């Protein structure tokens, strides 16, 4: 195991439109088998393959960042690169915000499945979703050490401590991910934060934070 420099995108192999599966798998074989994120609880997976240009390599199932907390009970399947970013975000920012604002630890992060072969917002005419490359994760809520659940669906907005906590987590996410969409983005995101590391702009430095 060796550490991955924070903020550097790990190599991820997206399938090009029209690239045949054997060609893509041949390229995927060239990637390192292990996903080097120091201390993280994860399982390396064989390349995830779907129709069209869906696919993820190297792929992992992420269960927790280093230290084992917070756990991800849905064990999302995502790219190794996204797993690195999420591990840092959950272990550092999320933990610090929960301690400062709620005087609690976060024991679980509630998420979607990560990889899903689909187009943006389920529209077949739209571009392929970052979920279809394993580069996105939907976060629906958090379980605290007291057992309290804070969810985007129930706690976003208003004046509560939980609402302020969610707002702070959303803002902090914008420092790590190139796309962060929450309830203020549109109705599709009323009950979760969408986090991804998709490329926006010519040199992939533009960020979307809504
Ligand atoms: Zn999403």
GROMACS .gro file of C-alpha atoms in nm, residues 10-205:
model
  196
   10UNK     CA    1  -0.593   0.880  -1.059
   11UNK     CA    2  -0.584   0.723  -1.398
   12UNK     CA    3  -0.927   0.606  -1.497
   13UNK     CA    4  -1.013   0.445  -1.820
   14UNK     CA    5  -1.337   0.564  -1.973
   15UNK     CA    6  -1.462   0.370  -2.272
   16UNK     CA    7  -1.465   0.583  -2.585
   17UNK     CA    8  -1.792   0.592  -2.773
   18UNK     CA    9  -1.779   0.314  -3.030
   19UNK     CA   10  -1.482   0.137  -2.871
   20UNK     CA   11  -1.542  -0.237  -2.874
   21UNK     CA   12  -1.549  -0.423  -2.547
   22UNK     CA   13  -1.244  -0.639  -2.629
   23UNK     CA   14  -1.046  -0.326  -2.719
   24UNK     CA   15  -1.145  -0.154  -2.396
   25UNK     CA   16  -1.073  -0.459  -2.183
   26UNK     CA   17  -0.735  -0.492  -2.348
   27UNK     CA   18  -0.656  -0.134  -2.245
   28UNK     CA   19  -0.798  -0.198  -1.895
   29UNK     CA   20  -0.556  -0.490  -1.850
   30UNK     CA   21  -0.272  -0.238  -1.859
   31UNK     CA   22  -0.393  -0.063  -1.543
   32UNK     CA   23  -0.258  -0.161  -1.200
   33UNK     CA   24  -0.475  -0.424  -1.039
   34UNK     CA   25  -0.476  -0.283  -0.690
   35UNK     CA   26  -0.629   0.048  -0.595
   36UNK     CA   27  -0.367   0.220  -0.380
   37UNK     CA   28  -0.559   0.421  -0.120
   38UNK     CA   29  -0.378   0.403   0.210
   39UNK     CA   30  -0.577   0.227   0.478
   40UNK     CA   31  -0.912   0.239   0.299
   41UNK     CA   32  -1.147  -0.055   0.336
   42UNK     CA   33  -1.220  -0.156  -0.019
   43UNK     CA   34  -1.229  -0.449  -0.253
   44UNK     CA   35  -1.072  -0.429  -0.596
   45UNK     CA   36  -1.314  -0.546  -0.863
   46UNK     CA   37  -1.264  -0.669  -1.218
   47UNK     CA   38  -1.364  -0.406  -1.478
   48UNK     CA   39  -1.735  -0.323  -1.459
   49UNK     CA   40  -1.883  -0.353  -1.804
   50UNK     CA   41  -2.216  -0.229  -1.940
   51UNK     CA   42  -2.376  -0.147  -2.271
   52UNK     CA   43  -2.253   0.130  -2.498
   53UNK     CA   44  -1.972   0.326  -2.338
   54UNK     CA   45  -2.060   0.228  -1.979
   55UNK     CA   46  -1.769   0.083  -1.787
   56UNK     CA   47  -1.526   0.133  -1.498
   57UNK     CA   48  -1.163   0.031  -1.459
   58UNK     CA   49  -1.000   0.013  -1.214
   59UNK     CA   50  -1.316  -0.041  -1.009
   60UNK     CA   51  -1.357  -0.092  -0.635
   61UNK     CA   52  -1.625  -0.153  -0.376
   62UNK     CA   53  -1.568   0.111  -0.106
   63UNK     CA   54  -1.669   0.019   0.249
   64UNK     CA   55  -1.493   0.285   0.456
   65UNK     CA   56  -1.200   0.526   0.444
   66UNK     CA   57  -0.887   0.469   0.651
   67UNK     CA   58  -0.974   0.416   1.016
   68UNK     CA   59  -1.294   0.234   0.926
   69UNK     CA   60  -1.529   0.527   0.988
   70UNK     CA   61  -1.765   0.633   0.851
   71UNK     CA   62  -1.888   0.308   0.701
   72UNK     CA   63  -2.067   0.301   0.367
   73UNK     CA   64  -2.332   0.033   0.420
   74UNK     CA   65  -2.437   0.038   0.053
   75UNK     CA   66  -2.076  -0.050  -0.039
   76UNK     CA   67  -2.087   0.152  -0.362
   77UNK     CA   68  -1.903   0.034  -0.673
   78UNK     CA   69  -1.699   0.321  -0.812
   79UNK     CA   70  -1.372   0.406  -0.981
   80UNK     CA   71  -1.054   0.389  -0.780
   81UNK     CA   72  -1.002   0.759  -0.840
   82UNK     CA   73  -1.339   0.857  -0.697
   83UNK     CA   74  -1.281   0.625  -0.401
   84UNK     CA   75  -0.964   0.820  -0.322
   85UNK     CA   76  -1.144   1.154  -0.324
   86UNK     CA   77  -1.437   1.025  -0.120
   87UNK     CA   78  -1.207   0.868   0.137
   88UNK     CA   79  -1.034   1.199   0.196
   89UNK     CA   80  -1.357   1.395   0.207
   90UNK     CA   81  -1.532   1.161   0.452
   91UNK     CA   82  -1.233   1.106   0.677
   92UNK     CA   83  -1.129   1.472   0.700
   93UNK     CA   84  -1.393   1.731   0.607
   94UNK     CA   85  -1.707   1.542   0.703
   95UNK     CA   86  -1.565   1.436   1.035
   96UNK     CA   87  -1.442   1.784   1.120
   97UNK     CA   88  -1.777   1.946   1.028
   98UNK     CA   89  -1.980   1.696   1.232
   99UNK     CA   90  -1.761   1.743   1.538
  100UNK     CA   91  -1.764   2.121   1.514
  101UNK     CA   92  -2.132   2.170   1.432
  102UNK     CA   93  -2.306   1.875   1.598
  103UNK     CA   94  -2.048   1.755   1.852
  104UNK     CA   95  -2.087   1.407   1.704
  105UNK     CA   96  -1.905   1.159   1.484
  106UNK     CA   97  -2.051   1.031   1.161
  107UNK     CA   98  -2.070   0.652   1.178
  108UNK     CA   99  -2.233   0.588   0.840
  109UNK     CA  100  -2.275   0.767   0.510
  110UNK     CA  101  -2.592   0.662   0.328
  111UNK     CA  102  -2.538   0.641  -0.046
  112UNK     CA  103  -2.666   0.506  -0.374
  113UNK     CA  104  -2.493   0.223  -0.559
  114UNK     CA  105  -2.235   0.437  -0.744
  115UNK     CA  106  -2.195   0.273  -1.084
  116UNK     CA  107  -2.514   0.269  -1.289
  117UNK     CA  108  -2.517   0.240  -1.668
  118UNK     CA  109  -2.742   0.529  -1.767
  119UNK     CA  110  -2.765   0.869  -1.927
  120UNK     CA  111  -2.791   1.200  -1.742
  121UNK     CA  112  -3.120   1.240  -1.555
  122UNK     CA  113  -3.239   0.916  -1.717
  123UNK     CA  114  -3.278   1.088  -2.056
  124UNK     CA  115  -3.153   0.859  -2.338
  125UNK     CA  116  -3.080   1.164  -2.560
  126UNK     CA  117  -2.857   1.320  -2.296
  127UNK     CA  118  -2.485   1.260  -2.246
  128UNK     CA  119  -2.376   0.952  -2.056
  129UNK     CA  120  -2.389   1.004  -1.678
  130UNK     CA  121  -2.075   1.015  -1.467
  131UNK     CA  122  -2.243   0.727  -1.281
  132UNK     CA  123  -2.193   0.516  -1.596
  133UNK     CA  124  -1.815   0.568  -1.561
  134UNK     CA  125  -1.810   0.495  -1.187
  135UNK     CA  126  -1.716   0.860  -1.132
  136UNK     CA  127  -2.023   0.969  -0.933
  137UNK     CA  128  -2.183   0.889  -0.598
  138UNK     CA  129  -2.519   1.003  -0.459
  139UNK     CA  130  -2.519   1.074  -0.085
  140UNK     CA  131  -2.863   1.069   0.078
  141UNK     CA  132  -2.774   1.115   0.445
  142UNK     CA  133  -2.561   1.047   0.750
  143UNK     CA  134  -2.596   0.840   1.066
  144UNK     CA  135  -2.442   1.004   1.375
  145UNK     CA  136  -2.281   0.835   1.675
  146UNK     CA  137  -2.597   0.911   1.879
  147UNK     CA  138  -2.796   0.708   1.628
  148UNK     CA  139  -2.966   1.016   1.481
  149UNK     CA  140  -3.005   1.012   1.103
  150UNK     CA  141  -2.961   1.337   0.913
  151UNK     CA  142  -3.098   1.311   0.560
  152UNK     CA  143  -3.106   1.551   0.267
  153UNK     CA  144  -3.474   1.468   0.212
  154UNK     CA  145  -3.581   1.554   0.568
  155UNK     CA  146  -3.326   1.804   0.696
  156UNK     CA  147  -3.222   2.027   0.404
  157UNK     CA  148  -3.331   2.391   0.443
  158UNK     CA  149  -3.459   2.577   0.747
  159UNK     CA  150  -3.281   2.689   1.061
  160UNK     CA  151  -3.201   2.360   1.236
  161UNK     CA  152  -2.850   2.252   1.335
  162UNK     CA  153  -2.892   1.956   1.101
  163UNK     CA  154  -2.976   2.187   0.811
  164UNK     CA  155  -2.665   2.396   0.882
  165UNK     CA  156  -2.459   2.078   0.897
  166UNK     CA  157  -2.588   1.962   0.556
  167UNK     CA  158  -2.518   2.305   0.407
  168UNK     CA  159  -2.162   2.296   0.539
  169UNK     CA  160  -2.106   1.944   0.402
  170UNK     CA  161  -2.238   2.054   0.061
  171UNK     CA  162  -2.005   2.357   0.056
  172UNK     CA  163  -1.704   2.152   0.162
  173UNK     CA  164  -1.778   1.895  -0.109
  174UNK     CA  165  -1.737   2.169  -0.368
  175UNK     CA  166  -1.371   2.187  -0.269
  176UNK     CA  167  -1.312   1.823  -0.362
  177UNK     CA  168  -1.548   1.731  -0.647
  178UNK     CA  169  -1.589   1.897  -0.986
  179UNK     CA  170  -1.968   1.857  -0.970
  180UNK     CA  171  -2.182   1.893  -0.658
  181UNK     CA  172  -2.560   1.903  -0.704
  182UNK     CA  173  -2.807   1.930  -0.416
  183UNK     CA  174  -3.170   2.028  -0.363
  184UNK     CA  175  -3.105   2.380  -0.492
  185UNK     CA  176  -2.985   2.245  -0.829
  186UNK     CA  177  -3.316   2.093  -0.942
  187UNK     CA  178  -3.601   1.866  -0.835
  188UNK     CA  179  -3.404   1.553  -0.934
  189UNK     CA  180  -3.167   1.627  -0.646
  190UNK     CA  181  -3.427   1.707  -0.378
  191UNK     CA  182  -3.322   1.410  -0.166
  192UNK     CA  183  -2.949   1.368  -0.225
  193UNK     CA  184  -2.613   1.526  -0.301
  194UNK     CA  185  -2.468   1.414  -0.634
  195UNK     CA  186  -2.086   1.418  -0.617
  196UNK     CA  187  -1.871   1.350  -0.919
  197UNK     CA  188  -1.533   1.424  -1.070
  198UNK     CA  189  -1.640   1.476  -1.429
  199UNK     CA  190  -1.448   1.704  -1.663
  200UNK     CA  191  -1.597   2.049  -1.724
  201UNK     CA  192  -1.434   2.300  -1.954
  202UNK     CA  193  -1.139   2.258  -2.184
  203UNK     CA  194  -0.885   2.177  -1.914
  204UNK     CA  195  -1.127   2.010  -1.669
  205UNK     CA  196  -1.076   2.276  -1.402
   0.00000   0.00000   0.00000
